[in-house]
Coordinates of C-alpha atoms in Angstrom, one line a residue:
X1 CA -41.9 10.0 29.2
X2 CA -43.2 12.6 26.8
X3 CA -46.4 10.5 26.1
X4 CA -47.3 10.4 29.7
X5 CA -47.0 14.2 30.0
X6 CA -49.2 14.5 27.0
X7 CA -51.9 12.3 28.5
X8 CA -52.1 14.6 31.4
X9 CA -52.7 17.7 29.3
X10 CA -56.3 18.8 29.1
X11 CA -57.9 19.5 25.8
X12 CA -58.5 23.1 25.2
X13 CA -61.4 24.6 23.5
X14 CA -62.0 28.3 22.9
X15 CA -65.3 29.5 21.4
X16 CA -64.9 32.2 18.8
X17 CA -66.5 35.2 20.5
X18 CA -65.0 37.6 18.0
X19 CA -68.1 37.2 15.7
X20 CA -70.3 38.3 18.5
X21 CA -68.1 41.2 19.4
X22 CA -67.9 42.3 15.7
X23 CA -71.7 42.4 15.5
X24 CA -71.9 44.6 18.4
X25 CA -69.1 46.8 17.1
X26 CA -70.8 46.9 13.6
X27 CA -74.0 48.4 15.3
X28 CA -71.9 50.7 17.5
X29 CA -70.0 52.1 14.5
X30 CA -73.1 52.6 12.4
X31 CA -74.7 54.7 15.2
X32 CA -71.4 56.7 15.5
X33 CA -71.3 57.2 11.6
X34 CA -74.9 58.4 11.7
X35 CA -74.3 60.9 14.4
X36 CA -71.1 62.2 12.8
X37 CA -72.0 62.0 9.1
X38 CA -72.2 65.9 9.0
X39 CA -68.5 66.0 9.6
X40 CA -66.6 66.5 6.3
X41 CA -63.5 64.7 7.8
X42 CA -65.8 61.6 8.7
X43 CA -67.5 61.6 5.4
X44 CA -64.1 61.6 3.7
X45 CA -62.9 58.6 5.7
X46 CA -66.2 56.8 5.2
X47 CA -66.1 57.4 1.6
X48 CA -62.6 55.9 1.2
X49 CA -63.6 52.9 3.4
X50 CA -60.7 53.9 5.6
X51 CA -61.1 52.6 9.2
X52 CA -58.3 52.5 11.8
X53 CA -58.6 49.0 13.4
X54 CA -55.8 49.1 15.9
X55 CA -54.3 52.3 17.1
X56 CA -50.9 51.9 18.3
X57 CA -51.5 51.9 22.0
X58 CA -49.4 49.1 23.6
X59 CA -51.8 48.5 26.4
X60 CA -54.8 48.2 24.2
X61 CA -52.9 45.9 21.7
X62 CA -51.8 43.7 24.6
X63 CA -55.1 43.5 26.3
X64 CA -56.7 42.7 23.0
X65 CA -54.2 39.8 22.5
X66 CA -54.9 38.5 26.1
X67 CA -58.6 38.6 25.5
X68 CA -58.2 36.7 22.4
X69 CA -56.2 34.1 24.2
X70 CA -58.9 34.0 27.0
X71 CA -56.6 34.0 30.0
X72 CA -56.1 35.9 33.2
X73 CA -52.9 35.4 35.2
X74 CA -54.3 37.3 38.2
X75 CA -56.0 34.3 39.8
X76 CA -52.7 32.3 39.7
X77 CA -50.1 35.0 40.3
X78 CA -47.9 34.0 43.3
X79 CA -49.1 30.5 43.6
X80 CA -46.7 27.6 43.8
X81 CA -46.0 25.8 40.5
X82 CA -46.5 22.1 41.0
X83 CA -46.0 20.6 37.6
X84 CA -45.0 21.9 34.2
X85 CA -46.4 20.1 31.2
X86 CA -45.2 20.7 27.6
X87 CA -47.0 19.6 24.4
X88 CA -45.5 20.2 20.9
X89 CA -47.8 20.4 17.9
X90 CA -47.0 19.8 14.3
X91 CA -47.2 22.8 12.1
X92 CA -50.1 21.7 9.7
X93 CA -53.7 21.4 10.8
X94 CA -53.2 22.1 14.5
X95 CA -53.7 25.0 16.8
X96 CA -52.4 25.8 20.2
X97 CA -55.7 27.2 21.2
X98 CA -57.8 24.0 20.9
X99 CA -56.0 20.7 21.1
X100 CA -59.1 18.9 19.8
X101 CA -58.4 20.3 16.4
X102 CA -56.8 17.7 14.0
X103 CA -55.6 17.8 10.5
X104 CA -57.9 16.4 7.9
X105 CA -56.2 17.2 4.5
X106 CA -53.7 14.6 3.2
X107 CA -51.2 17.3 2.4
X108 CA -51.2 18.4 6.0
X109 CA -50.7 14.8 7.4
X110 CA -47.9 14.4 4.9
X111 CA -46.2 17.5 5.9
X112 CA -46.4 16.7 9.6
X113 CA -45.1 13.1 9.0
X114 CA -41.9 14.7 7.5
X115 CA -41.5 17.1 10.5
X116 CA -39.6 16.4 13.6
X117 CA -41.5 18.1 16.5
X118 CA -39.7 20.2 19.1
X119 CA -38.7 17.8 22.1
X120 CA -40.3 18.6 25.4
X121 CA -36.9 18.9 27.1
X122 CA -35.8 21.3 24.4
X123 CA -38.7 23.6 25.2
X124 CA -38.2 23.3 28.9
X125 CA -34.6 24.2 28.6
X126 CA -35.9 27.7 27.5
X127 CA -38.0 28.2 30.6
X128 CA -37.2 31.3 32.9
X129 CA -39.1 29.5 35.9
X130 CA -39.2 26.0 37.4
X131 CA -41.3 23.8 39.7
X132 CA -41.7 24.7 43.3
X133 CA -41.5 28.5 42.3
X134 CA -44.1 31.1 42.7
X135 CA -45.9 31.9 39.5
X136 CA -44.8 35.1 38.0
X137 CA -46.8 36.2 34.9
X138 CA -43.9 38.4 33.7
X139 CA -41.5 35.4 33.6
X140 CA -44.2 33.4 31.7
X141 CA -44.6 36.1 29.1
X142 CA -40.9 36.7 28.8
X143 CA -40.5 32.9 28.3
X144 CA -43.1 33.0 25.6
X145 CA -41.1 35.7 23.8
X146 CA -37.8 33.8 24.0
X147 CA -39.7 30.8 22.5
X148 CA -41.1 32.7 19.7
X149 CA -37.7 34.2 19.0
X150 CA -36.6 30.7 18.1
X151 CA -37.3 30.3 14.4
X152 CA -38.7 26.8 14.7
X153 CA -41.6 27.8 17.1
X154 CA -44.4 29.8 15.6
X155 CA -46.8 30.2 18.5
X156 CA -46.7 29.6 22.2
X157 CA -49.6 29.6 24.7
X158 CA -49.1 29.1 28.5
X159 CA -52.1 28.3 30.8
X160 CA -51.8 27.8 34.5
X161 CA -54.6 25.7 36.0
X162 CA -55.3 25.6 39.7
X163 CA -54.8 22.1 41.3
X164 CA -58.1 22.6 43.1
X165 CA -60.5 25.3 43.9
X166 CA -58.9 26.5 47.2
X167 CA -55.3 25.2 46.5
X168 CA -52.3 27.4 46.7
X169 CA -50.7 25.6 43.8
X170 CA -51.1 25.4 40.0
X171 CA -50.0 23.2 37.1
X172 CA -48.7 25.0 34.2
X173 CA -49.4 23.8 30.7
X174 CA -47.4 25.0 27.7
X175 CA -48.7 24.4 24.1
X176 CA -46.2 24.9 21.3
X177 CA -47.1 25.1 17.6
X178 CA -44.0 24.5 15.6
X179 CA -43.0 26.0 12.3
X180 CA -41.9 23.8 9.4
X181 CA -38.3 24.0 10.2
X182 CA -36.7 22.8 6.9
X183 CA -35.9 25.6 4.5
X184 CA -34.9 25.2 0.9
X185 CA -33.7 28.0 -1.3
X186 CA -31.1 29.2 -3.6
X187 CA -29.8 31.8 -6.2
X188 CA -29.4 31.4 -9.9
X189 CA -27.7 33.7 -12.4
X190 CA -26.0 33.6 -15.8
X191 CA -22.7 33.2 -13.8
X192 CA -23.5 30.7 -10.9
X193 CA -26.1 28.8 -9.1
X194 CA -26.6 27.8 -5.5
X195 CA -28.9 25.4 -3.8
X196 CA -29.2 25.8 0.0
X197 CA -30.7 23.7 2.6
X198 CA -31.2 24.8 6.2
X199 CA -32.7 22.8 9.1
X200 CA -33.4 25.1 12.1
X201 CA -34.7 22.3 14.5
X202 CA -32.4 19.3 13.8
X203 CA -33.6 16.3 15.6
X204 CA -36.2 18.3 17.6
X205 CA -33.3 20.0 19.6
X206 CA -33.4 23.5 18.3
X207 CA -30.0 23.1 16.4
X208 CA -29.4 24.5 13.2
X209 CA -27.8 22.7 10.2
X210 CA -26.8 24.4 7.0
X211 CA -25.8 22.6 3.7
X212 CA -25.3 24.2 0.3
X213 CA -23.9 23.2 -3.2
X214 CA -22.7 26.0 -5.6
X215 CA -21.6 25.7 -9.2
X216 CA -20.2 28.2 -11.7
X217 CA -21.4 28.6 -15.3
X218 CA -18.8 31.0 -16.6
X219 CA -15.6 32.9 -15.8
X220 CA -15.7 35.5 -13.0
X221 CA -15.3 39.2 -13.8
X222 CA -11.6 39.1 -13.6
X223 CA -11.3 36.1 -15.9
X224 CA -10.9 33.3 -13.3
X225 CA -12.5 30.0 -13.9
X226 CA -15.7 29.2 -11.9
X227 CA -15.7 25.9 -10.3
X228 CA -17.9 24.2 -7.5
X229 CA -18.4 25.3 -4.0
X230 CA -20.1 24.1 -0.8
X231 CA -21.2 25.2 2.7
X232 CA -21.3 22.9 5.7
X233 CA -22.4 24.5 9.0
X234 CA -23.9 23.3 12.4
X235 CA -25.0 25.4 15.3
X236 CA -25.8 23.6 18.6
X237 CA -28.0 25.9 20.7
X238 CA -28.7 26.1 24.5
X239 CA -26.3 23.2 25.3
X240 CA -27.3 21.6 28.6
X241 CA -30.0 24.3 29.2
X242 CA -27.2 26.9 29.7
X243 CA -28.1 29.1 26.8
X244 CA -24.5 28.5 25.6
X245 CA -24.3 27.9 21.8
X246 CA -21.4 26.5 19.7
X247 CA -20.9 27.0 15.8
X248 CA -18.9 25.3 13.1
X249 CA -18.8 26.7 9.6
X250 CA -17.0 25.9 6.3
X251 CA -18.1 28.0 3.3
X252 CA -16.2 27.7 -0.1
X253 CA -17.3 29.8 -3.1
X254 CA -17.0 28.8 -6.7
X255 CA -13.9 31.1 -7.1
X256 CA -12.2 29.1 -4.4
X257 CA -12.6 32.0 -1.8
X258 CA -13.5 30.6 1.5
X259 CA -14.6 31.2 5.2
X260 CA -13.9 29.0 8.2
X261 CA -15.4 29.8 11.5
X262 CA -15.6 28.5 14.9
X263 CA -17.3 30.0 18.0
X264 CA -18.6 29.3 21.5
X265 CA -21.1 32.0 22.6
X266 CA -23.8 33.1 25.0
X267 CA -26.0 36.2 24.5
X268 CA -27.8 38.4 26.8
X269 CA -30.9 36.7 25.6
X270 CA -33.2 38.4 28.1
X271 CA -33.0 41.2 30.7
X272 CA -32.9 38.4 33.3
X273 CA -29.6 36.9 31.8
X274 CA -26.7 37.9 34.1
X275 CA -23.6 37.1 31.9
X276 CA -22.7 36.7 28.1
X277 CA -19.7 36.2 26.1
X278 CA -18.0 34.6 23.1
X279 CA -14.7 33.0 21.9
X280 CA -14.4 32.8 18.1
X281 CA -11.7 32.1 15.4
X282 CA -12.2 33.0 11.7
X283 CA -10.3 32.8 8.5
X284 CA -11.2 34.4 5.3
X285 CA -9.9 34.3 1.8
X286 CA -11.6 36.4 -0.9
X287 CA -10.9 39.0 -3.5
X288 CA -11.6 42.6 -2.7
X289 CA -12.6 45.1 -5.3
X290 CA -10.5 48.3 -4.8
X291 CA -11.1 51.4 -7.1
X292 CA -7.9 53.2 -7.9
X293 CA -8.5 56.9 -8.8
X294 CA -5.1 57.6 -10.2
X295 CA -5.3 54.7 -12.6
X296 CA -9.1 55.0 -13.1
X297 CA -9.5 51.2 -12.7
X298 CA -10.7 48.5 -10.3
X299 CA -8.1 46.2 -8.8
X300 CA -9.3 42.7 -7.6
X301 CA -6.9 42.0 -4.9
X302 CA -6.7 38.8 -2.8
X303 CA -7.1 39.2 0.9
X304 CA -6.5 36.5 3.5
X305 CA -7.5 37.3 7.1
X306 CA -7.2 35.6 10.3
X307 CA -9.5 36.8 13.2
X308 CA -9.4 36.0 16.9
X309 CA -12.1 37.4 19.3
X310 CA -12.8 37.0 22.9
X311 CA -15.3 39.0 25.0
X312 CA -17.3 38.7 28.3
X313 CA -19.9 40.8 30.0
X314 CA -21.9 40.9 33.2
X315 CA -25.3 42.5 33.8
X316 CA -26.1 43.9 37.3
X317 CA -29.7 44.7 38.0
X318 CA -29.9 48.2 39.3
X319 CA -33.7 48.7 39.3
X320 CA -36.0 45.7 39.6
X321 CA -39.3 45.7 38.0
X322 CA -41.7 48.2 39.8
X323 CA -44.8 46.9 38.1
X324 CA -46.2 43.6 36.5
X325 CA -45.4 45.0 33.1
X326 CA -41.7 45.9 33.5
X327 CA -38.5 44.0 33.3
X328 CA -35.3 44.7 35.2
X329 CA -33.0 47.6 34.3
X330 CA -29.3 46.5 34.0
X331 CA -26.0 47.9 34.3
X332 CA -23.7 46.1 31.9
X333 CA -20.0 46.0 32.1
X334 CA -17.9 44.2 29.4
X335 CA -14.4 43.8 28.1
X336 CA -13.0 42.5 24.7
X337 CA -9.9 41.7 22.9
X338 CA -9.6 41.2 19.1
X339 CA -6.6 40.4 16.9
X340 CA -6.6 40.6 13.2
X341 CA -3.8 39.4 10.9
X342 CA -3.5 39.8 7.1
X343 CA -1.9 36.8 5.6
X344 CA -2.3 38.3 2.3
X345 CA -3.0 41.9 1.4
X346 CA -2.4 44.5 -1.4
X347 CA 0.9 46.2 -1.7
X348 CA 1.8 49.9 -1.2
X349 CA 1.1 50.8 -4.7
X350 CA -2.7 50.2 -4.0
X351 CA -2.8 50.6 -0.2
X352 CA -0.5 53.6 0.2
X353 CA -2.1 54.5 3.6
X354 CA -1.7 51.0 5.3
X355 CA -5.5 50.6 5.5
X356 CA -5.2 46.8 5.6
X357 CA -2.8 46.5 8.5
X358 CA -2.5 43.9 11.2
X359 CA -3.9 45.2 14.6
X360 CA -5.0 44.3 18.2
X361 CA -7.8 46.0 19.9
X362 CA -8.5 46.2 23.5
X363 CA -11.9 47.6 24.4
X364 CA -14.2 48.0 27.4
X365 CA -17.8 49.1 27.7
X366 CA -20.2 50.3 30.3
X367 CA -23.9 50.8 29.8
X368 CA -27.4 50.9 31.1
X369 CA -30.1 48.8 29.3
X370 CA -33.8 49.2 30.1
X371 CA -35.7 47.0 27.9
X372 CA -39.4 45.8 27.8
X373 CA -41.6 44.2 25.2
X374 CA -45.0 44.6 24.0
X375 CA -47.0 42.5 21.6
X376 CA -49.0 43.3 18.4
X377 CA -49.8 41.7 15.1
X378 CA -49.5 42.5 11.3
X379 CA -46.0 43.9 11.3
X380 CA -43.8 41.3 9.6
X381 CA -46.1 38.4 9.7
X382 CA -49.9 37.9 9.0
X383 CA -51.7 37.7 12.3
X384 CA -49.2 35.8 14.5
X385 CA -48.2 37.5 17.7
X386 CA -45.1 39.6 17.3
X387 CA -42.8 41.1 20.0
X388 CA -41.9 44.7 19.9
X389 CA -38.9 45.9 22.0
X390 CA -39.4 49.3 23.8
X391 CA -37.0 51.0 26.0
X392 CA -33.6 52.8 26.1
X393 CA -29.9 52.0 26.3
X394 CA -26.9 54.1 26.9
X395 CA -23.5 52.5 26.2
X396 CA -19.9 53.9 26.2
X397 CA -17.1 52.1 24.5
X398 CA -13.5 52.9 25.1
X399 CA -10.0 51.3 24.5
X400 CA -6.8 51.2 22.5
X401 CA -6.1 50.0 19.0
X402 CA -2.5 48.9 18.3
X403 CA -1.7 49.1 14.6
X404 CA 1.4 47.4 13.1
X405 CA 4.0 49.8 11.7
X406 CA 1.9 52.8 12.9
X407 CA 1.0 54.6 16.1
X408 CA -1.5 53.4 18.6
X409 CA -4.9 55.1 18.7
X410 CA -7.2 55.5 21.8
X411 CA -10.8 55.1 20.8
X412 CA -14.0 56.6 22.4
X413 CA -17.6 55.8 21.3
X414 CA -21.1 56.3 22.5
X415 CA -24.2 54.4 21.5
X416 CA -27.7 55.9 22.5
X417 CA -31.0 54.0 21.7
X418 CA -34.7 54.9 22.3
X419 CA -37.9 53.3 21.2
X420 CA -41.4 53.4 22.2
X421 CA -45.0 52.6 20.9
X422 CA -46.9 55.9 21.0
X423 CA -50.8 56.0 21.1
X424 CA -52.4 56.9 17.9
X425 CA -48.9 57.6 16.3
X426 CA -47.1 54.3 15.9
X427 CA -43.6 52.8 16.7
X428 CA -40.6 54.9 16.6
X429 CA -36.9 53.8 17.3
X430 CA -33.9 56.1 17.1
X431 CA -30.3 55.3 17.4
X432 CA -27.5 57.8 17.7
X433 CA -24.0 56.7 17.6
X434 CA -20.6 58.4 17.6
X435 CA -16.9 57.1 17.5
X436 CA -13.5 58.6 17.1
X437 CA -9.8 57.6 17.2
X438 CA -7.6 59.9 19.3
X439 CA -3.8 60.6 18.7
X440 CA -1.9 63.2 20.6
X441 CA -5.2 64.5 21.7
X442 CA -6.7 65.1 18.2
X443 CA -9.7 63.2 16.9
X444 CA -9.3 61.3 13.6
X445 CA -11.4 59.0 11.6
X446 CA -14.5 60.2 13.5
X447 CA -17.9 58.9 12.7
X448 CA -21.5 60.1 13.4
X449 CA -24.6 57.9 12.9
X450 CA -28.4 58.6 13.3
X451 CA -30.8 56.0 12.3
X452 CA -34.6 56.1 12.7
X453 CA -37.3 53.5 12.1
X454 CA -41.0 54.1 12.1
X455 CA -44.2 52.2 11.3
X456 CA -47.7 53.5 11.6
X457 CA -50.8 52.2 13.3
X458 CA -52.5 49.6 11.2
X459 CA -55.3 50.8 9.1
X460 CA -57.7 48.8 6.7
X461 CA -59.4 49.2 3.5
X462 CA -62.2 46.6 3.4
X463 CA -60.7 43.3 4.6
X464 CA -57.0 44.4 3.8
X465 CA -54.7 45.7 6.4
X466 CA -51.9 48.2 5.8
X467 CA -49.0 49.9 7.5
X468 CA -46.8 52.7 6.6
X469 CA -42.9 52.1 7.3
X470 CA -40.2 54.9 7.1
X471 CA -36.5 54.5 7.8
X472 CA -33.9 57.3 7.8
X473 CA -30.2 56.9 8.0
X474 CA -27.6 59.7 8.4
X475 CA -23.9 58.8 8.3
X476 CA -21.1 61.4 8.5
X477 CA -17.5 60.8 8.4
X478 CA -14.9 63.3 9.7
X479 CA -11.2 63.2 8.9
X480 CA -11.3 59.8 7.2
X481 CA -8.4 58.5 5.5
X482 CA -7.7 59.3 1.8
X483 CA -8.4 55.8 0.7
X484 CA -11.3 54.4 -1.4
X485 CA -12.1 51.7 1.2
X486 CA -12.5 54.4 3.8
X487 CA -15.6 55.8 1.9
X488 CA -19.3 54.8 2.2
X489 CA -21.9 54.1 -0.4
X490 CA -25.7 54.0 -0.9
X491 CA -25.5 50.5 -2.5
X492 CA -28.0 47.9 -1.6
X493 CA -28.5 47.3 2.1
X494 CA -26.3 50.3 2.8
X495 CA -28.9 52.7 1.3
X496 CA -31.1 52.0 -1.7
X497 CA -32.0 48.4 -2.3
X498 CA -31.2 47.5 -6.0
X499 CA -29.0 50.5 -6.4
X500 CA -25.3 49.4 -7.2
X501 CA -22.6 51.7 -8.5
X502 CA -18.8 51.7 -8.0
X503 CA -18.8 55.4 -9.1
X504 CA -21.0 56.6 -6.2
X505 CA -19.2 57.1 -2.8
X506 CA -18.3 59.7 -0.3
X507 CA -17.7 60.5 3.3
X508 CA -21.4 61.2 4.3
X509 CA -24.9 60.4 3.3
X510 CA -28.5 60.9 4.0
X511 CA -31.0 58.0 3.0
X512 CA -34.8 58.0 3.2
X513 CA -36.8 54.7 2.7
X514 CA -40.6 54.7 2.5
X515 CA -42.7 51.5 2.1
X516 CA -46.5 51.0 2.3
X517 CA -47.1 47.3 3.1
X518 CA -50.3 45.5 2.7
X519 CA -51.5 42.3 4.5
X520 CA -53.8 40.2 2.3
X521 CA -56.8 38.5 3.8
X522 CA -56.4 35.3 1.9
X523 CA -53.9 32.5 1.5
X524 CA -53.3 29.4 -0.4
X525 CA -51.6 26.5 1.6
X526 CA -50.3 29.2 3.9
X527 CA -48.8 31.3 1.2
X528 CA -49.6 34.9 1.0
X529 CA -48.6 37.4 -1.6
X530 CA -48.9 40.9 -0.1
X531 CA -48.3 44.0 -2.5
X532 CA -46.3 46.8 -1.4
X533 CA -45.1 50.1 -2.9
X534 CA -41.8 51.9 -1.9
X535 CA -39.8 55.1 -2.7
X536 CA -36.1 55.7 -1.8
X537 CA -34.0 58.7 -2.0
X538 CA -30.3 59.2 -1.0
X539 CA -27.9 62.1 -0.8
X540 CA -24.1 61.3 -0.7
X541 CA -21.1 63.4 -1.2
X542 CA -17.8 64.7 0.3
X543 CA -17.4 67.4 3.1
X544 CA -17.3 70.3 3.4
X545 CA -20.0 70.7 0.7
X546 CA -23.6 71.4 2.4
X547 CA -25.4 68.3 3.0
X548 CA -28.3 68.7 0.6
X549 CA -25.9 70.1 -2.3
X550 CA -24.5 66.5 -2.5
X551 CA -25.8 64.2 -5.4
X552 CA -29.3 62.8 -5.1
X553 CA -30.4 59.4 -6.2
X554 CA -33.8 58.0 -6.3
X555 CA -35.8 54.8 -6.7
X556 CA -39.5 54.1 -7.3
X557 CA -40.8 50.6 -6.9
X558 CA -43.5 48.0 -6.1
X559 CA -43.6 44.4 -5.6
X560 CA -44.9 41.5 -3.6
X561 CA -43.9 40.1 -0.2
X562 CA -44.3 36.3 -0.2
X563 CA -44.7 34.8 3.1
X564 CA -46.0 31.5 4.6
X565 CA -47.7 31.2 7.9
X566 CA -46.3 27.7 8.5
X567 CA -42.7 27.8 7.2
X568 CA -39.6 29.2 8.9
X569 CA -38.0 30.6 5.9
X570 CA -37.6 34.4 5.6
X571 CA -40.1 36.3 3.6
X572 CA -39.3 36.6 -0.1
X573 CA -39.6 40.0 -1.9
X574 CA -40.2 40.2 -5.7
X575 CA -39.6 43.8 -6.6
X576 CA -39.8 46.0 -9.8
X577 CA -37.9 49.1 -9.5
X578 CA -37.2 52.2 -11.6
X579 CA -33.9 54.1 -11.1
X580 CA -33.6 57.5 -13.0
X581 CA -29.8 57.5 -12.8
X582 CA -27.2 55.0 -11.7
X583 CA -23.7 56.3 -12.6
X584 CA -21.6 53.7 -14.5
X585 CA -24.7 51.6 -15.3
X586 CA -27.0 54.0 -17.1
X587 CA -30.1 56.1 -16.9
X588 CA -33.8 55.1 -16.6
X589 CA -33.0 51.7 -15.5
X590 CA -35.9 49.1 -14.8
X591 CA -34.8 46.2 -12.6
X592 CA -36.3 43.0 -11.3
X593 CA -35.0 41.8 -8.1
X594 CA -35.7 38.8 -5.9
X595 CA -34.3 38.7 -2.2
X596 CA -35.1 38.1 1.3
X597 CA -33.7 41.5 2.8
X598 CA -35.8 43.6 5.1
X599 CA -35.0 47.3 5.3
X600 CA -37.3 47.9 8.2
X601 CA -36.1 45.6 11.1
X602 CA -37.3 46.8 14.5
X603 CA -34.6 47.9 17.0
X604 CA -33.7 44.4 18.6
X605 CA -31.8 45.7 21.4
X606 CA -29.4 42.8 20.8
X607 CA -26.5 43.6 22.9
X608 CA -23.4 44.4 20.9
X609 CA -20.1 43.7 22.6
X610 CA -17.4 46.4 23.0
X611 CA -16.6 47.6 19.4
X612 CA -15.3 50.2 17.1
X613 CA -18.2 51.8 15.2
X614 CA -18.3 50.5 11.7
X615 CA -18.3 53.1 8.8
X616 CA -20.9 52.0 6.4

């Protein structure tokens, strides 16, 4: 069946017209530079070889991409779709733009032979349109975005082709370039080692398989013997083309802590999705580090937790698209019930405020979500099309938390998000959240968050591309419990990457992260090592002291972002950092770190079910 469809696919050939345009542009810019050479500002830019190559104007960026793809939907818009053909391509040596291109290198052929291509019916299960429908270019672009959002798909190109010159029907051809979907990585330290294997496209079905083996080399910090551990997980995605997923996971650590997880879920995967929900059960056993100020020591307390979670939501279109570039605006209604039971927990001597107490939570939410997507390149990848969410959402969460052995609390929270791609300025996303528990009309354990993410227009020095990333994070807790677990830190992903201190905590913080990222113009077997430099600073302290009179901690660093154009694994960061002061660790610390964390993720507008705002 699949081979028959492939035989009907036409070969695509796209001539490289960029070189012709570049020659014209070079002449144009030379003339401009001659005319404006007397400008001191132009002299400076010209002398530094600093040339803006793609200002952050979403319309220009999108039009440039469409020109490079050499397609125009206007001649096919509204015509009836007769047939839909799908062709999957192996990751090495192929291109979705020209199906006549074949791999010649032996290493490419070996890699392709070991790769299972995405099945045609797997790709068709992601389509937002079908045969005998009118062609809608917006649904085609949204389908391409959904496909690119699958880790096992690197690039997608959709081309409608008229059946004949005067026909009212078109055939749609979809060309998919796979990523190498098998990922092998691990961790190694003086205490333990771990080898992980993940397959993101098992059997070409888009399912995810996770396997890991762990072994301990020495005793843990609290003297326990390290043994062996393992991870076994499977996530079946888009079952029967319903966008319903199911997941099973068993994760055992070398100290015998573990996590068991079972889930059935469906996301609001697109503004076109009408419903979403989840049912999940989870059991965790682990040892919690709890610092006790009275004894000035850290207690490693075993915790065993059982969680049950169920929620459902429905999206009602309240404003359909009013132009070819806009997706629907939705009113989203949702309800959720969660239950947590502590099967093992610390005694009153350590937890005098009953922080670890059994509870049930019933929540509802109502919100408006207006989301659209634009496209650009050189953000987190080297030249591939990337989808940038823009829009706004306004969500209210409210409900009741029933605590065992304590009074019930009413909860009210708001979540406001805005993002856009501004001409000649860049991308900016801001998220403001507030939540509070209420008892007898008085607010307690309140929380305010304000997060911003920015990246600049791309600029170049010679053939190298650069962007500037900035992230700010303000968290303020009000009337929090007098307990160490009800405090926040600036450790690692919660503030400054690489910073880790048990002595630095408080009720509020302000963190700024800066990173200048380069995109190298060369690669070896698809691998790129792109240098970056960063600077982080964080204030943290307790109320009611003025915000910027709190303690200040900083980090200066540089490193390399290792990526591969063909593989599905996350980018690897090798960083070298200098910390002037890390309480409890020392001063003037140099640190080498290797991880896959990314501090500058874009606002994904991934719908969060009704929830109590997390204090971190």
